[in-house]
Coordinates of C-alpha atoms in Angstrom, one line a residue:
M1 CA 71.5 -0.2 3.5
R2 CA 73.9 1.3 1.0
T3 CA 73.1 3.0 -2.3
Y4 CA 75.4 2.7 -5.2
V5 CA 75.2 4.5 -8.6
I6 CA 76.6 2.5 -11.5
G7 CA 77.8 4.3 -14.7
D8 CA 77.0 3.5 -18.3
I9 CA 77.7 -0.2 -19.1
H10 CA 77.6 -0.4 -22.9
G11 CA 77.5 -4.2 -23.3
G12 CA 80.5 -4.7 -20.9
L13 CA 79.1 -7.5 -18.8
K14 CA 82.6 -8.5 -17.6
A15 CA 83.1 -5.0 -16.2
L16 CA 79.7 -5.0 -14.5
I17 CA 80.4 -8.3 -12.8
Q18 CA 83.8 -7.1 -11.7
V19 CA 82.3 -3.9 -10.1
L20 CA 79.5 -5.6 -8.4
N21 CA 81.9 -8.2 -6.9
K22 CA 84.2 -5.4 -5.7
L23 CA 81.3 -3.5 -4.1
E24 CA 80.3 -6.8 -2.3
V25 CA 76.6 -5.9 -2.9
K26 CA 74.3 -7.1 -0.1
D27 CA 70.6 -7.9 -0.2
D28 CA 69.5 -4.7 1.4
D29 CA 71.6 -2.4 -0.9
T30 CA 70.1 -0.3 -3.7
L31 CA 71.7 0.0 -7.1
I32 CA 70.9 2.9 -9.4
F33 CA 71.9 2.3 -13.0
M34 CA 72.5 5.4 -15.1
G35 CA 71.4 3.9 -18.5
D36 CA 73.1 2.9 -21.8
Y37 CA 73.2 -0.8 -21.0
V38 CA 73.8 -1.7 -24.6
D39 CA 75.9 -0.7 -27.6
G40 CA 79.7 -1.1 -27.6
W41 CA 81.0 -4.4 -26.4
S42 CA 79.8 -7.8 -27.4
E43 CA 77.6 -8.7 -24.4
A44 CA 74.7 -6.2 -24.6
A45 CA 71.9 -8.7 -24.6
Q46 CA 73.6 -10.6 -21.8
V47 CA 73.9 -7.4 -19.8
V48 CA 70.2 -6.8 -20.0
Q49 CA 69.4 -10.4 -19.1
F50 CA 71.8 -10.2 -16.1
L51 CA 70.1 -7.0 -14.9
I52 CA 66.7 -8.5 -15.2
E53 CA 67.8 -11.4 -13.0
L54 CA 69.7 -9.1 -10.6
S55 CA 66.6 -7.0 -10.0
Q56 CA 64.8 -10.0 -8.8
K57 CA 67.2 -10.2 -5.8
I58 CA 68.4 -6.7 -5.3
N59 CA 66.5 -3.4 -5.2
C60 CA 67.5 -1.8 -8.6
V61 CA 66.6 1.5 -10.2
F62 CA 67.1 1.6 -14.0
I63 CA 67.4 4.9 -15.8
K64 CA 66.9 5.1 -19.6
G65 CA 69.8 6.2 -21.8
N66 CA 69.7 7.2 -25.5
H67 CA 71.3 3.9 -26.6
D68 CA 68.5 2.1 -24.7
V69 CA 65.9 4.0 -26.7
W70 CA 67.5 2.9 -30.0
C71 CA 67.6 -0.7 -28.9
E72 CA 64.0 -0.6 -27.6
N73 CA 62.8 0.8 -31.0
W74 CA 64.6 -2.0 -32.8
L75 CA 63.3 -4.7 -30.6
D76 CA 59.8 -3.3 -30.9
S77 CA 59.6 -2.6 -34.6
G78 CA 62.6 -4.2 -36.2
D79 CA 63.6 -0.7 -37.6
M80 CA 67.3 -0.1 -37.4
N81 CA 68.3 3.5 -36.8
P82 CA 71.5 4.1 -39.0
T83 CA 73.1 6.3 -36.4
W84 CA 72.5 3.6 -33.8
Y85 CA 74.0 1.0 -36.1
I86 CA 77.4 2.7 -36.4
H87 CA 77.5 3.7 -32.7
G88 CA 77.3 0.2 -31.2
G89 CA 74.0 -1.0 -32.6
K90 CA 75.7 -3.5 -34.9
E91 CA 77.3 -5.2 -31.9
T92 CA 74.1 -5.1 -29.9
M93 CA 72.1 -6.8 -32.7
E94 CA 74.7 -9.5 -33.0
S95 CA 74.6 -10.1 -29.2
Y96 CA 70.9 -11.1 -29.6
T97 CA 71.9 -14.1 -31.8
G98 CA 70.4 -17.2 -30.0
F99 CA 67.9 -15.2 -27.9
S100 CA 64.4 -16.5 -28.3
A101 CA 61.4 -14.3 -29.3
E102 CA 60.1 -14.7 -25.8
E103 CA 63.4 -13.5 -24.3
K104 CA 63.5 -10.5 -26.7
K105 CA 60.0 -9.7 -25.6
E106 CA 61.1 -9.7 -22.0
H107 CA 64.0 -7.4 -22.8
L108 CA 61.6 -5.0 -24.7
E109 CA 59.5 -4.8 -21.5
F110 CA 62.7 -4.0 -19.6
F111 CA 63.5 -1.1 -21.9
K112 CA 59.9 0.2 -21.9
N113 CA 59.9 0.3 -18.1
L114 CA 63.1 2.3 -17.7
K115 CA 62.8 5.6 -15.8
L116 CA 63.6 8.9 -17.5
Y117 CA 64.8 10.1 -14.1
Y118 CA 64.7 9.2 -10.4
L119 CA 64.5 11.5 -7.4
D120 CA 65.3 10.0 -4.0
D121 CA 64.1 11.0 -0.5
K122 CA 67.1 13.3 0.0
N123 CA 66.4 15.3 -3.1
R124 CA 69.1 13.7 -5.2
L125 CA 68.3 13.5 -8.9
F126 CA 69.5 10.7 -11.2
L127 CA 69.1 10.9 -14.9
H128 CA 71.1 9.8 -17.9
A129 CA 72.1 13.1 -19.6
G130 CA 70.7 16.4 -18.4
F131 CA 67.8 18.8 -18.6
T132 CA 67.4 22.4 -19.9
S133 CA 64.3 23.7 -18.0
M134 CA 65.1 26.3 -15.3
H135 CA 62.1 24.8 -13.4
G136 CA 63.6 21.3 -13.2
V137 CA 63.0 17.9 -14.9
T138 CA 59.3 17.8 -14.4
K139 CA 58.9 20.9 -16.6
E140 CA 61.2 19.6 -19.4
V141 CA 59.3 20.1 -22.7
F142 CA 61.0 17.3 -24.7
E143 CA 61.7 14.0 -22.9
E144 CA 64.5 13.2 -25.4
T145 CA 66.5 16.0 -23.6
L146 CA 66.7 13.9 -20.5
Y147 CA 68.8 11.2 -22.3
F148 CA 70.6 13.4 -24.9
D149 CA 71.4 16.7 -23.3
R150 CA 75.1 17.6 -22.7
T151 CA 74.6 21.3 -21.8
L152 CA 73.9 20.7 -18.1
W153 CA 77.3 19.1 -17.6
E154 CA 79.0 21.7 -19.9
M155 CA 77.5 24.5 -17.8
A156 CA 78.6 22.9 -14.5
L157 CA 82.1 22.6 -15.7
A158 CA 82.2 26.3 -16.7
I159 CA 80.7 27.7 -13.5
D160 CA 82.9 30.1 -11.6
K161 CA 83.7 28.2 -8.4
S162 CA 83.6 31.4 -6.4
I163 CA 79.8 31.7 -7.0
G164 CA 77.9 30.2 -4.1
K165 CA 74.8 28.1 -4.5
D166 CA 72.7 30.8 -2.8
S167 CA 73.9 33.5 -5.2
V168 CA 71.5 35.0 -7.8
L169 CA 74.2 34.1 -10.3
F170 CA 74.1 30.4 -9.6
P171 CA 72.3 28.5 -12.4
K172 CA 68.6 28.0 -11.4
R173 CA 68.7 24.6 -13.0
L174 CA 71.0 23.4 -10.3
Q175 CA 69.2 24.9 -7.3
H176 CA 66.3 22.5 -7.4
Y177 CA 68.3 19.5 -6.3
H178 CA 70.7 18.7 -3.5
E179 CA 72.8 16.6 -5.9
I180 CA 72.5 15.5 -9.5
Y181 CA 74.0 12.3 -10.9
I182 CA 74.5 11.8 -14.6
G183 CA 76.2 9.5 -17.2
H184 CA 76.1 10.0 -21.0
T185 CA 79.3 12.2 -21.4
P186 CA 82.4 10.1 -20.7
T187 CA 84.8 11.6 -18.2
T188 CA 87.6 10.3 -20.4
N189 CA 86.7 13.1 -22.8
F190 CA 88.3 15.3 -20.0
N191 CA 91.3 13.0 -19.5
S192 CA 89.8 11.4 -16.4
F193 CA 89.2 7.7 -15.7
E194 CA 87.5 8.7 -12.5
P195 CA 84.1 10.2 -11.6
M196 CA 84.0 13.9 -11.9
N197 CA 82.3 16.5 -9.7
A198 CA 81.3 20.0 -10.9
A199 CA 79.0 22.2 -8.9
N200 CA 76.5 19.8 -7.4
I201 CA 76.7 17.3 -10.3
W202 CA 78.5 14.0 -10.3
N203 CA 79.3 12.4 -13.6
V204 CA 79.9 8.7 -13.2
D205 CA 80.3 7.7 -16.9
T206 CA 84.0 6.9 -16.8
G207 CA 84.3 5.9 -20.5
V208 CA 83.5 2.2 -20.6
A209 CA 82.0 2.7 -24.0
F210 CA 85.5 3.3 -25.4
S211 CA 88.7 2.8 -23.4
G212 CA 87.7 3.6 -19.9
K213 CA 86.5 1.8 -16.8
L214 CA 83.1 1.0 -15.3
T215 CA 82.4 2.8 -12.0
G216 CA 80.2 2.0 -9.0
M217 CA 80.1 4.8 -6.4
N218 CA 78.5 5.0 -2.9
I219 CA 76.4 8.2 -3.1
D220 CA 76.7 8.9 0.6
T221 CA 80.5 8.5 1.1
K222 CA 81.5 9.1 -2.6
I223 CA 83.9 6.1 -2.3
Y224 CA 84.0 4.4 -5.6
L225 CA 85.3 1.1 -7.1
Q226 CA 86.1 0.4 -10.7
S227 CA 86.5 -2.4 -13.2
D228 CA 89.7 -3.0 -15.2
I229 CA 90.2 -1.0 -18.4
I230 CA 87.5 -2.3 -20.7
R231 CA 89.8 -3.0 -23.6
D232 CA 91.7 -5.4 -21.3
L233 CA 88.5 -7.3 -20.6
Y234 CA 87.7 -7.5 -24.3
P235 CA 91.1 -7.7 -25.9
D236 CA 89.9 -9.1 -29.2
E237 CA 87.2 -6.4 -29.8
K238 CA 87.3 -2.8 -30.9
G239 CA 84.0 -1.9 -29.4
R240 CA 83.1 1.7 -30.5
N241 CA 86.8 2.6 -30.8
K242 CA 88.0 3.5 -34.3
D243 CA 91.2 1.5 -33.9

């Protein structure tokens, strides 16, 4: 009964299949997906379809990312957010070519049912981006913060490592949870293709939106396995890269 956390996928179905095969997922495992299933590589709709089918066999927890919100709004209303379009939305829209109205409706329900955060029985918090309330995620004023915030991770990186968790100087935001798992901000921004740990936060977005890898990590052992570099899996595509 293992629990794995899976980083942002961004339409990279080939990377997702690679990671799940490497993890040798069993029927009694739990998979926690950190959001941003779409936008980037050419198989966004196919990723969503795969996850829907996977959840019928394996216990899956699906967190909502900011890119998922944009895609949900498009599927729901047909409105195209211009920021979304230039940050992977174009590729996601194209990936839905050939999908029926009924299939799109099923995907819309998938997006609507995504969790803003998940707290397990060991007080480990999982959310896409971060939160700002000193009183924890349940007191966050604006739900958008949970899938857009970067200040939580920025703060964790800047903490003086000599400050203990019991110190009055340790950020109150972090004291509510045993561990916090996030995606959203690629570790490749910090020249790392691997998951990063700062304070009690684990960042498992290892840059598959651009030129990194997809990561699956056992949350108990911290052992992780990764896909190939995403651009090697989609050599004829640019994804969200500028060149």
